[in-house]
């Protein structure tokens, strides 16, 4: 065996053996305590039993020469602890709540008597974690059930933790861990779910991006660990949200729910009312259910949950769009907007309201460039025939000798995708630069489920496995309700899969092995392009606008983006019409 291989083997053995000395691994916990007699002297050799009150799992330990006992890698739950020793009355304490990643201490002071006599401790002091100095906040199932959650996001309850504060609401990140913890940078906390991380580094930003967030009804409890947590945790700026999902018990349990919001319960906003625009769809439906129970009593349990969301939210958009004559090529109204009037030859008295033939430009050094000399009568391109430029004879750039030869066929088709003006049309308040308003909805869909199996093979082997899957996506606002809309950048979304397997094997009272396997795989599809939406599937730039065929074969069909100065853009940035330019993000993370 060479030196490098020996080093690897030695390091592996050290890591394996050192794991036995760690009291709490990931989300599991410990229960320990001291057994004494009436005089306060320690009682060695006492038989201690720990029983899960819901699943029937039992664990056994013996107090050592110092009277101490210890149970390692205990799943969160409610337990009964009992102790027996020769010459003393048996004693038990039910209702010992063991929370996620907690080191619980339960001490016993035995009374002299026969073993057949038993004392049940019905009331006890609050259990304190005296084995570590970890700070944070536990959020158990009672909190999750009883506290209101407007967003139905279980991680919102992390704000109950001292030191957790919100960030600027205008921040670009809206992730489950987007908070500041004791002054650390936002969006850097790791989220563990059944001991497996649910985050990955988001590209180009350095933030921790949660790829999967469980349903509210899937989480049994979680703890926000802020400082002094032990060495098995990493991959985080300073804070950990440590979750454990729910498990089945010896009794069957289930639930069903739906949370509803609908626009029929809301009032229209002032601006829509002023423009005569009806309130758009605003619907939010969150529904699902859970079921859990035994497959084999005291041995095998299952838990399943499903959560679905259907949401349509409104947004109000304003834009400057062409009038009916303008979309055919007649821009005569521009002269009046500029404060001028046409003479009998069709020349506008205001130069700012006159269209000129671009082919009649002659370079003038004194004026710094080409000066156009041929005006278009009445700004009507449909009736005007440009003479072109003799220097372009014999080239494709020379316009054909026919009326309307300055109208580009592709531009004419694209103009037809603008909606008609609907604000103050025909009145003195009409503004050609902002003459349209609409309130299209954006739609979001999400589906997810978790299934968990817990199996106790023997007193020495405990196995837990979970599989989670989420799928869905969003369709943003389509302002113009057509394929050339500048607001709609296509559907986003993609499936996410998560696997967590935890196996605990006890070799002896002083040696144990805990193995966790986790897999998180997410495929993100962002801004996939409007041609990938179902209602526009099969269409193409060439078929829509007559653009070159190579735009179809590229695999990324796009329409050109048009930006018009002075006219209010409907789309994000300054896009007046056409497909969003930032339209493709395919991101796989594992």
Coordinates of C-alpha atoms in Angstrom, one line a residue:
X1 CA 0.0 0.0 0.0
X2 CA 1.6 3.3 -1.1
X3 CA 1.8 6.3 1.2
X4 CA -1.0 8.2 -0.5
X5 CA -3.4 5.3 -0.2
X6 CA -2.4 4.8 3.5
X7 CA -3.1 8.4 4.2
X8 CA -6.6 8.2 2.7
X9 CA -7.5 5.0 4.7
X10 CA -6.2 6.5 7.9
X11 CA -8.2 9.7 7.4
X12 CA -11.3 7.7 6.7
X13 CA -10.9 5.7 9.8
X14 CA -10.3 8.8 11.9
X15 CA -13.4 10.4 10.6
X16 CA -15.4 7.2 11.2
X17 CA -14.3 6.7 14.7
X18 CA -14.5 10.4 15.6
X19 CA -18.2 10.3 14.5
X20 CA -18.9 8.1 17.5
X21 CA -18.0 10.9 19.9
X22 CA -20.3 13.5 18.3
X23 CA -23.5 13.6 20.3
X24 CA -25.9 15.1 17.7
X25 CA -25.7 14.5 14.0
X26 CA -27.5 16.8 11.7
X27 CA -31.2 16.7 12.7
X28 CA -31.1 13.8 15.3
X29 CA -30.8 14.4 19.0
X30 CA -29.5 12.9 22.3
X31 CA -31.1 12.1 25.6
X32 CA -28.7 11.7 28.6
X33 CA -28.9 12.0 32.3
X34 CA -27.6 11.0 35.8
X35 CA -29.1 8.3 38.0
X36 CA -28.6 8.8 41.7
X37 CA -29.9 7.3 45.0
X38 CA -31.6 9.2 47.9
X39 CA -28.2 10.3 49.3
X40 CA -27.1 11.7 46.0
X41 CA -24.6 8.9 45.3
X42 CA -24.5 7.7 41.7
X43 CA -26.1 4.4 40.7
X44 CA -24.1 2.4 38.2
X45 CA -25.6 -0.4 36.1
X46 CA -29.1 1.0 36.1
X47 CA -31.2 -0.2 33.1
X48 CA -32.6 2.8 31.2
X49 CA -35.2 2.5 28.5
X50 CA -36.4 5.1 26.0
X51 CA -39.6 4.5 24.1
X52 CA -41.1 6.6 21.3
X53 CA -44.7 7.2 22.5
X54 CA -46.0 7.5 18.9
X55 CA -44.1 4.8 17.0
X56 CA -43.3 2.3 19.7
X57 CA -39.5 2.4 19.0
X58 CA -37.5 1.5 22.0
X59 CA -33.8 2.1 22.9
X60 CA -31.9 0.6 25.8
X61 CA -28.9 1.9 27.7
X62 CA -27.0 1.2 31.0
X63 CA -25.7 3.8 33.4
X64 CA -21.9 3.8 33.6
X65 CA -19.6 3.8 36.6
X66 CA -20.4 7.5 37.1
X67 CA -24.2 6.9 37.0
X68 CA -24.6 8.5 33.6
X69 CA -26.5 7.1 30.6
X70 CA -26.7 8.3 27.0
X71 CA -28.9 7.7 24.0
X72 CA -27.3 8.9 20.7
X73 CA -28.9 9.7 17.3
X74 CA -32.5 9.9 18.6
X75 CA -35.1 11.1 16.0
X76 CA -37.2 14.1 17.2
X77 CA -40.4 13.0 18.9
X78 CA -42.2 12.5 22.2
X79 CA -40.6 9.8 24.4
X80 CA -41.0 8.0 27.7
X81 CA -37.9 7.4 29.8
X82 CA -37.8 4.6 32.4
X83 CA -35.1 3.4 34.7
X84 CA -34.7 0.2 36.9
X85 CA -32.0 -0.7 39.3
X86 CA -31.6 -3.6 41.8
X87 CA -32.9 -2.5 45.2
X88 CA -34.7 0.6 44.0
X89 CA -38.2 1.4 42.9
X90 CA -38.6 1.7 39.1
X91 CA -39.2 5.2 37.9
X92 CA -40.4 6.6 34.6
X93 CA -41.1 10.0 33.0
X94 CA -43.4 10.2 30.0
X95 CA -43.9 13.2 27.7
X96 CA -40.2 13.9 27.2
X97 CA -40.2 16.2 24.1
X98 CA -37.0 15.7 22.0
X99 CA -36.7 18.5 19.4
X100 CA -34.5 18.6 16.3
X101 CA -30.8 18.6 17.1
X102 CA -31.4 18.9 20.8
X103 CA -29.3 17.5 23.7
X104 CA -31.9 16.7 26.3
X105 CA -31.0 16.0 30.0
X106 CA -33.3 13.8 32.2
X107 CA -32.0 13.0 35.6
X108 CA -33.5 10.4 38.0
X109 CA -33.3 10.2 41.8
X110 CA -34.3 6.7 42.7
X111 CA -36.1 5.7 45.9
X112 CA -35.2 2.6 47.9
X113 CA -37.7 -0.2 47.4
X114 CA -38.5 -3.3 45.4
X115 CA -38.2 -3.2 41.6
X116 CA -41.9 -4.1 41.2
X117 CA -42.9 -0.8 42.6
X118 CA -42.8 2.0 40.0
X119 CA -43.0 5.8 40.3
X120 CA -44.3 7.8 37.4
X121 CA -43.1 11.4 37.3
X122 CA -46.1 13.3 35.9
X123 CA -44.6 16.8 36.3
X124 CA -41.0 17.8 35.9
X125 CA -39.0 20.9 35.4
X126 CA -38.6 22.2 31.9
X127 CA -35.9 20.3 30.0
X128 CA -32.8 22.3 29.3
X129 CA -30.1 21.7 26.8
X130 CA -27.0 22.0 29.1
X131 CA -24.7 20.0 26.8
X132 CA -24.0 22.8 24.3
X133 CA -24.2 26.6 23.8
X134 CA -26.0 26.7 20.4
X135 CA -28.3 29.7 20.1
X136 CA -31.4 30.0 17.9
X137 CA -35.1 29.3 17.8
X138 CA -37.2 26.2 17.7
X139 CA -40.3 26.3 15.6
X140 CA -42.3 23.1 16.4
X141 CA -45.6 21.7 15.0
X142 CA -47.7 23.8 17.4
X143 CA -46.2 27.0 16.1
X144 CA -46.6 25.9 12.5
X145 CA -50.3 24.9 13.0
X146 CA -51.3 27.9 15.2
X147 CA -49.5 30.9 13.7
X148 CA -50.9 32.7 10.6
X149 CA -48.9 32.3 7.4
X150 CA -50.1 34.7 4.7
X151 CA -47.7 33.5 2.1
X152 CA -48.0 29.8 3.2
X153 CA -44.2 29.6 3.4
X154 CA -43.0 27.7 6.5
X155 CA -39.6 29.5 6.5
X156 CA -41.4 32.8 7.2
X157 CA -41.6 31.6 10.8
X158 CA -37.8 31.9 11.0
X159 CA -38.4 35.6 11.6
X160 CA -39.5 34.6 15.1
X161 CA -35.8 34.1 15.9
X162 CA -34.0 36.9 17.7
X163 CA -31.5 38.5 15.4
X164 CA -33.4 37.6 12.2
X165 CA -34.5 40.8 10.3
X166 CA -36.0 41.5 6.9
X167 CA -34.1 42.9 4.0
X168 CA -35.1 45.7 1.7
X169 CA -38.4 44.6 0.0
X170 CA -37.0 45.8 -3.3
X171 CA -34.2 43.3 -3.3
X172 CA -33.9 41.2 -6.4
X173 CA -33.9 37.9 -4.4
X174 CA -37.2 36.5 -3.1
X175 CA -35.8 33.2 -1.7
X176 CA -36.8 31.3 1.4
X177 CA -33.5 32.3 3.1
X178 CA -33.6 36.0 2.1
X179 CA -33.1 37.5 5.6
X180 CA -30.3 39.0 7.7
X181 CA -29.1 37.0 10.7
X182 CA -27.2 38.9 13.3
X183 CA -25.8 41.2 10.7
X184 CA -24.6 38.7 8.2
X185 CA -25.3 39.0 4.5
X186 CA -28.8 38.1 3.3
X187 CA -29.5 34.9 1.3
X188 CA -26.5 33.1 2.7
X189 CA -28.2 30.7 5.2
X190 CA -28.2 27.0 4.4
X191 CA -31.5 25.0 4.7
X192 CA -31.2 21.4 5.8
X193 CA -34.1 19.0 5.3
X194 CA -33.8 15.6 7.0
X195 CA -30.0 16.3 7.2
X196 CA -29.6 17.1 3.5
X197 CA -29.0 20.6 2.1
X198 CA -31.7 22.1 0.0
X199 CA -29.5 25.0 -1.3
X200 CA -27.0 25.6 -4.0
X201 CA -25.0 28.6 -5.1
X202 CA -27.0 30.7 -7.5
X203 CA -25.0 31.6 -10.6
X204 CA -23.2 34.9 -10.8
X205 CA -24.5 36.1 -7.4
X206 CA -22.8 34.3 -4.5
X207 CA -26.1 33.7 -2.8
X208 CA -27.4 30.4 -1.3
X209 CA -30.4 29.6 -3.5
X210 CA -33.0 27.1 -2.0
X211 CA -33.9 24.7 -4.8
X212 CA -36.8 23.1 -2.8
X213 CA -39.0 24.4 -0.1
X214 CA -41.3 21.9 1.6
X215 CA -45.0 22.4 2.1
X216 CA -46.1 23.8 5.5
X217 CA -47.9 20.6 6.2
X218 CA -44.8 18.5 5.5
X219 CA -42.6 20.0 8.2
X220 CA -42.7 18.5 11.7
X221 CA -40.4 21.2 13.2
X222 CA -37.3 23.2 12.4
X223 CA -34.7 25.0 14.4
X224 CA -32.8 28.2 13.3
X225 CA -29.2 27.6 14.5
X226 CA -27.2 30.8 14.5
X227 CA -24.0 30.4 16.5
X228 CA -21.8 27.8 18.1
X229 CA -23.2 24.9 16.1
X230 CA -20.9 21.9 15.8
X231 CA -18.4 21.0 13.1
X232 CA -20.6 18.8 11.0
X233 CA -22.4 21.9 9.6
X234 CA -20.9 23.9 6.8
X235 CA -21.8 25.4 3.5
X236 CA -23.3 28.5 5.1
X237 CA -22.5 32.1 5.9
X238 CA -23.5 31.9 9.6
X239 CA -27.0 30.5 10.0
X240 CA -28.8 27.1 9.4
X241 CA -32.5 26.3 9.1
X242 CA -32.5 22.7 10.2
X243 CA -35.8 21.0 9.3
X244 CA -37.2 17.5 9.8
X245 CA -40.2 16.3 7.9
X246 CA -43.2 14.5 9.4
X247 CA -43.4 10.8 9.9
X248 CA -46.2 8.3 10.3
X249 CA -47.1 6.9 13.7
X250 CA -49.0 3.8 15.1
X251 CA -52.3 5.7 14.4
X252 CA -53.5 6.7 11.0
X253 CA -53.8 10.5 10.6
X254 CA -54.7 12.7 7.6
X255 CA -55.8 16.2 6.6
X256 CA -57.0 18.2 3.7
X257 CA -57.0 22.0 3.1
X258 CA -57.5 24.8 0.7
X259 CA -56.7 28.5 1.1
X260 CA -58.5 30.8 -1.3
X261 CA -58.3 34.4 -2.6
X262 CA -60.3 35.7 -5.5
X263 CA -60.8 39.0 -7.3
X264 CA -64.6 38.9 -6.6
X265 CA -63.7 39.7 -3.0
X266 CA -61.5 42.7 -4.0
X267 CA -62.1 46.2 -5.3
X268 CA -60.8 47.6 -8.6
X269 CA -57.9 50.1 -8.3
X270 CA -58.4 53.8 -9.0
X271 CA -56.4 53.9 -12.3
X272 CA -58.3 50.9 -13.8
X273 CA -61.6 52.6 -12.9
X274 CA -60.5 55.9 -14.4
X275 CA -59.6 54.1 -17.7
X276 CA -62.7 52.0 -17.7
X277 CA -60.7 48.8 -17.4
X278 CA -62.4 46.0 -15.4
X279 CA -60.6 44.3 -12.6
X280 CA -58.5 41.5 -14.0
X281 CA -58.3 38.0 -12.7
X282 CA -56.7 37.7 -9.2
X283 CA -56.9 34.2 -8.0
X284 CA -54.8 32.3 -5.5
X285 CA -55.6 28.7 -4.6
X286 CA -53.4 26.7 -2.3
X287 CA -54.7 23.1 -1.7
X288 CA -53.4 19.7 -0.6
X289 CA -53.5 17.0 2.0
X290 CA -51.5 14.6 4.1
X291 CA -51.9 11.0 5.2
X292 CA -49.6 9.0 7.5
X293 CA -49.7 5.8 9.5
X294 CA -48.3 2.4 10.2
X295 CA -47.3 -0.2 7.6
X296 CA -46.4 -2.5 10.4
X297 CA -47.0 -1.4 14.0
X298 CA -43.9 -0.5 16.0
X299 CA -41.7 -1.2 12.9
X300 CA -42.6 0.5 9.6
X301 CA -44.4 3.8 9.0
X302 CA -45.2 6.1 6.1
X303 CA -46.1 9.7 5.5
X304 CA -47.3 11.4 2.3
X305 CA -48.2 14.9 1.5
X306 CA -49.2 16.8 -1.6
X307 CA -49.4 20.6 -2.1
X308 CA -50.7 22.5 -5.1
X309 CA -50.8 26.2 -6.0
X310 CA -52.7 27.9 -8.7
X311 CA -52.2 31.7 -8.8
X312 CA -53.1 34.5 -11.2
X313 CA -52.0 38.0 -10.2
X314 CA -52.7 41.4 -11.8
X315 CA -50.5 44.2 -13.1
X316 CA -51.4 47.4 -14.7
X317 CA -49.4 48.6 -17.8
X318 CA -49.4 51.8 -19.7
X319 CA -48.0 52.3 -23.2
X320 CA -47.9 54.4 -26.3
X321 CA -49.4 52.5 -29.3
X322 CA -50.1 53.5 -32.9
X323 CA -53.6 54.6 -34.0
X324 CA -55.6 52.8 -36.6
X325 CA -54.2 54.9 -39.6
X326 CA -50.7 54.8 -38.3
X327 CA -50.6 51.0 -38.2
X328 CA -51.3 51.0 -42.0
X329 CA -48.6 53.7 -42.8
X330 CA -50.6 56.9 -42.6
X331 CA -48.9 59.2 -40.1
X332 CA -50.8 62.4 -41.0
X333 CA -51.8 63.1 -37.4
X334 CA -48.2 63.7 -36.4
X335 CA -48.3 67.2 -37.9
X336 CA -51.2 68.3 -35.7
X337 CA -49.4 66.8 -32.6
X338 CA -46.4 69.0 -33.4
X339 CA -48.6 72.1 -33.6
X340 CA -48.6 72.5 -37.4
X341 CA -50.9 72.1 -40.3
X342 CA -50.5 70.8 -43.9
X343 CA -50.6 73.2 -46.9
X344 CA -52.2 72.3 -50.1
X345 CA -49.1 70.3 -51.2
X346 CA -49.1 68.3 -48.0
X347 CA -46.1 70.0 -46.4
X348 CA -46.4 70.4 -42.6
X349 CA -45.7 73.9 -41.2
X350 CA -43.9 72.4 -38.2
X351 CA -40.7 70.6 -39.2
X352 CA -41.1 68.4 -36.1
X353 CA -44.3 67.0 -37.5
X354 CA -43.0 66.2 -41.0
X355 CA -41.8 62.9 -42.4
X356 CA -39.0 62.9 -44.9
X357 CA -37.9 60.5 -47.6
X358 CA -34.6 58.9 -46.3
X359 CA -33.5 58.3 -49.9
X360 CA -33.3 62.0 -50.7
X361 CA -30.6 62.8 -48.2
X362 CA -27.6 64.8 -49.5
X363 CA -24.5 65.1 -47.4
X364 CA -23.8 68.6 -46.2
X365 CA -20.5 69.2 -44.4
X366 CA -21.7 72.5 -43.0
X367 CA -24.6 70.8 -41.3
X368 CA -22.7 67.7 -40.1
X369 CA -24.4 65.0 -42.1
X370 CA -27.0 64.1 -44.7
X371 CA -29.8 66.6 -45.2
X372 CA -33.1 65.2 -46.5
X373 CA -34.8 67.3 -49.1
X374 CA -37.9 65.3 -50.2
X375 CA -40.9 65.5 -47.8
X376 CA -43.7 62.9 -47.8
X377 CA -47.0 64.7 -48.6
X378 CA -49.4 64.5 -45.7
X379 CA -47.1 62.0 -44.0
X380 CA -49.0 59.3 -45.9
X381 CA -46.6 56.5 -46.8
X382 CA -49.4 54.4 -48.3
X383 CA -49.7 56.8 -51.3
X384 CA -46.2 58.1 -51.6
X385 CA -43.7 56.5 -54.0
X386 CA -40.0 57.2 -53.2
X387 CA -37.8 57.7 -56.3
X388 CA -35.0 55.9 -54.4
X389 CA -31.4 56.7 -55.1
X390 CA -29.7 56.2 -58.5
X391 CA -26.5 55.0 -56.8
X392 CA -28.5 52.0 -55.6
X393 CA -29.7 50.9 -59.0
X394 CA -29.3 47.2 -59.6
X395 CA -29.1 46.4 -55.8
X396 CA -31.7 44.9 -53.5
X397 CA -31.6 48.2 -51.5
X398 CA -33.3 50.2 -54.2
X399 CA -37.1 50.4 -53.4
X400 CA -39.5 49.1 -56.0
X401 CA -41.2 51.7 -58.1
X402 CA -44.7 51.6 -56.6
X403 CA -46.7 53.5 -54.0
X404 CA -45.9 52.6 -50.4
X405 CA -42.4 51.4 -51.3
X406 CA -41.0 52.9 -48.1
X407 CA -43.2 50.6 -46.0
X408 CA -41.2 47.6 -44.9
X409 CA -43.4 44.4 -45.0
X410 CA -42.0 43.0 -41.8
X411 CA -42.5 46.3 -39.9
X412 CA -46.0 46.5 -41.3
X413 CA -46.8 43.0 -39.9
X414 CA -45.3 43.8 -36.6
X415 CA -47.4 47.0 -36.3
X416 CA -50.5 45.0 -36.4
X417 CA -49.6 43.3 -33.1
X418 CA -50.0 46.6 -31.2
X419 CA -53.4 46.9 -29.4
X420 CA -55.6 49.8 -30.3
X421 CA -55.5 53.0 -28.1
X422 CA -58.1 53.0 -25.3
X423 CA -57.2 56.1 -23.1
X424 CA -59.1 59.4 -23.8
X425 CA -59.4 58.5 -27.5
X426 CA -61.1 61.4 -29.4
X427 CA -60.9 63.9 -26.5
X428 CA -58.7 66.9 -25.8
X429 CA -56.9 64.8 -23.2
X430 CA -55.6 62.3 -25.7
X431 CA -51.8 61.7 -25.5
X432 CA -50.4 59.8 -28.4
X433 CA -47.3 58.9 -26.4
X434 CA -49.4 57.2 -23.6
X435 CA -52.7 56.1 -25.0
X436 CA -53.2 52.5 -23.9
X437 CA -53.7 50.8 -20.6
X438 CA -54.2 47.1 -19.8
X439 CA -54.2 44.8 -16.8
X440 CA -53.0 41.3 -17.9
X441 CA -52.6 38.5 -15.3
X442 CA -49.5 36.5 -14.6
X443 CA -50.1 32.8 -13.8
X444 CA -48.1 30.6 -11.5
X445 CA -48.5 26.8 -11.0
X446 CA -46.7 24.6 -8.5
X447 CA -47.1 21.0 -7.5
X448 CA -45.1 19.1 -5.0
X449 CA -45.2 16.0 -2.8
X450 CA -43.1 14.2 -0.2
X451 CA -43.2 10.6 0.8
X452 CA -41.3 9.3 3.8
X453 CA -40.7 5.8 5.1
X454 CA -39.3 5.0 8.5
X455 CA -38.1 1.4 9.3
X456 CA -36.7 0.0 12.5
X457 CA -35.0 -3.3 11.6
X458 CA -33.8 -4.0 15.1
X459 CA -32.6 -2.3 18.3
X460 CA -29.4 -1.6 16.4
X461 CA -30.6 -0.4 13.0
X462 CA -32.9 2.5 12.2
X463 CA -33.5 3.6 8.6
X464 CA -35.4 6.6 7.3
X465 CA -35.9 7.6 3.6
X466 CA -37.6 10.5 1.9
X467 CA -38.3 11.4 -1.7
X468 CA -39.6 14.8 -2.8
X469 CA -40.5 16.2 -6.1
X470 CA -41.7 19.6 -7.3
X471 CA -42.8 20.8 -10.7
X472 CA -44.6 23.7 -12.3
X473 CA -43.8 27.1 -13.6
X474 CA -45.0 30.6 -14.4
X475 CA -46.4 32.4 -17.3
X476 CA -45.8 36.2 -17.0
X477 CA -48.1 38.9 -18.2
X478 CA -48.9 39.1 -21.9
X479 CA -49.8 42.7 -22.2
X480 CA -50.8 42.6 -25.8
X481 CA -52.2 39.1 -25.7
X482 CA -50.2 38.0 -28.8
X483 CA -46.9 36.6 -29.9
X484 CA -45.2 40.0 -30.3
X485 CA -45.9 41.1 -26.7
X486 CA -43.0 42.9 -25.1
X487 CA -43.9 42.0 -21.5
X488 CA -44.0 38.2 -21.8
X489 CA -40.6 36.6 -21.7
X490 CA -42.0 33.0 -21.9
X491 CA -42.6 30.3 -19.4
X492 CA -40.3 29.6 -16.5
X493 CA -39.9 26.7 -14.1
X494 CA -38.6 23.2 -14.1
X495 CA -38.7 20.0 -12.0
X496 CA -36.8 19.5 -8.7
X497 CA -36.0 16.1 -7.1
X498 CA -34.7 15.5 -3.6
X499 CA -33.7 12.3 -1.8
X500 CA -32.6 11.9 1.8
X501 CA -31.6 8.5 3.3
X502 CA -30.5 8.2 6.9
X503 CA -29.2 5.0 8.5
X504 CA -28.1 4.6 12.1
X505 CA -26.3 1.5 13.3
X506 CA -25.2 0.9 16.9
X507 CA -22.2 -1.4 17.2
X508 CA -21.8 -1.1 21.0
X509 CA -22.7 1.4 23.7
X510 CA -19.6 3.4 22.8
X511 CA -19.5 3.0 19.0
X512 CA -22.1 4.0 16.5
X513 CA -22.3 4.7 12.7
X514 CA -24.6 7.3 11.2
X515 CA -24.7 7.5 7.4
X516 CA -26.6 10.2 5.5
X517 CA -27.1 10.2 1.7
X518 CA -28.6 13.2 0.0
X519 CA -29.3 14.1 -3.6
X520 CA -30.8 17.4 -4.8
X521 CA -31.3 17.9 -8.5
X522 CA -33.1 20.9 -10.1
X523 CA -33.5 22.0 -13.6
X524 CA -34.3 25.7 -14.0
X525 CA -35.9 27.0 -17.2
X526 CA -36.0 30.8 -17.1
X527 CA -37.3 33.1 -19.8
X528 CA -37.7 30.2 -22.3
X529 CA -39.1 32.4 -25.1
X530 CA -42.7 33.1 -26.0
X531 CA -42.5 30.6 -28.9
X532 CA -42.2 27.8 -26.3
X533 CA -45.6 28.6 -24.8
X534 CA -48.3 26.1 -25.7
X535 CA -50.5 28.6 -27.5
X536 CA -47.7 29.8 -29.7
X537 CA -45.9 26.4 -30.1
X538 CA -45.2 25.7 -33.8
X539 CA -45.1 29.4 -34.8
X540 CA -41.9 31.0 -35.9
X541 CA -40.3 34.3 -36.8
X542 CA -40.4 33.5 -40.5
X543 CA -44.0 32.5 -40.5
X544 CA -45.1 35.4 -38.2
X545 CA -43.2 38.3 -39.8
X546 CA -41.5 36.9 -42.9
X547 CA -38.1 37.0 -41.3
X548 CA -35.2 34.8 -42.8
X549 CA -35.6 31.1 -42.3
X550 CA -32.3 30.7 -40.5
X551 CA -34.0 32.3 -37.4
X552 CA -36.1 29.1 -37.3
X553 CA -33.2 26.7 -37.5
X554 CA -31.2 28.4 -34.8
X555 CA -33.3 26.6 -32.1
X556 CA -34.1 29.9 -30.3
X557 CA -36.9 31.6 -32.2
X558 CA -37.2 35.3 -31.4
X559 CA -38.9 38.3 -32.8
X560 CA -37.0 41.6 -33.0
X561 CA -37.3 44.0 -30.1
X562 CA -38.4 47.5 -31.1
X563 CA -37.7 50.6 -29.0
X564 CA -39.4 53.9 -29.9
X565 CA -38.2 57.1 -28.3
X566 CA -40.8 59.2 -26.4
X567 CA -43.4 56.5 -26.6
X568 CA -44.2 54.9 -23.2
X569 CA -43.0 51.2 -23.4
X570 CA -45.3 48.5 -22.3
X571 CA -42.5 46.0 -21.7
X572 CA -39.8 45.9 -19.1
X573 CA -36.8 48.1 -19.8
X574 CA -37.7 50.2 -22.9
X575 CA -39.3 47.6 -25.2
X576 CA -42.3 48.8 -27.1
X577 CA -43.0 45.6 -29.0
X578 CA -41.2 42.3 -29.7
X579 CA -39.8 39.3 -27.8
X580 CA -37.9 40.0 -24.6
X581 CA -34.1 40.1 -25.5
X582 CA -33.0 38.2 -22.3
X583 CA -35.1 35.2 -23.0
X584 CA -33.1 32.0 -22.4
X585 CA -31.7 30.6 -19.2
X586 CA -31.3 26.8 -18.9
X587 CA -29.7 25.9 -15.6
X588 CA -29.2 22.4 -14.2
X589 CA -28.0 22.1 -10.6
X590 CA -27.2 18.9 -8.7

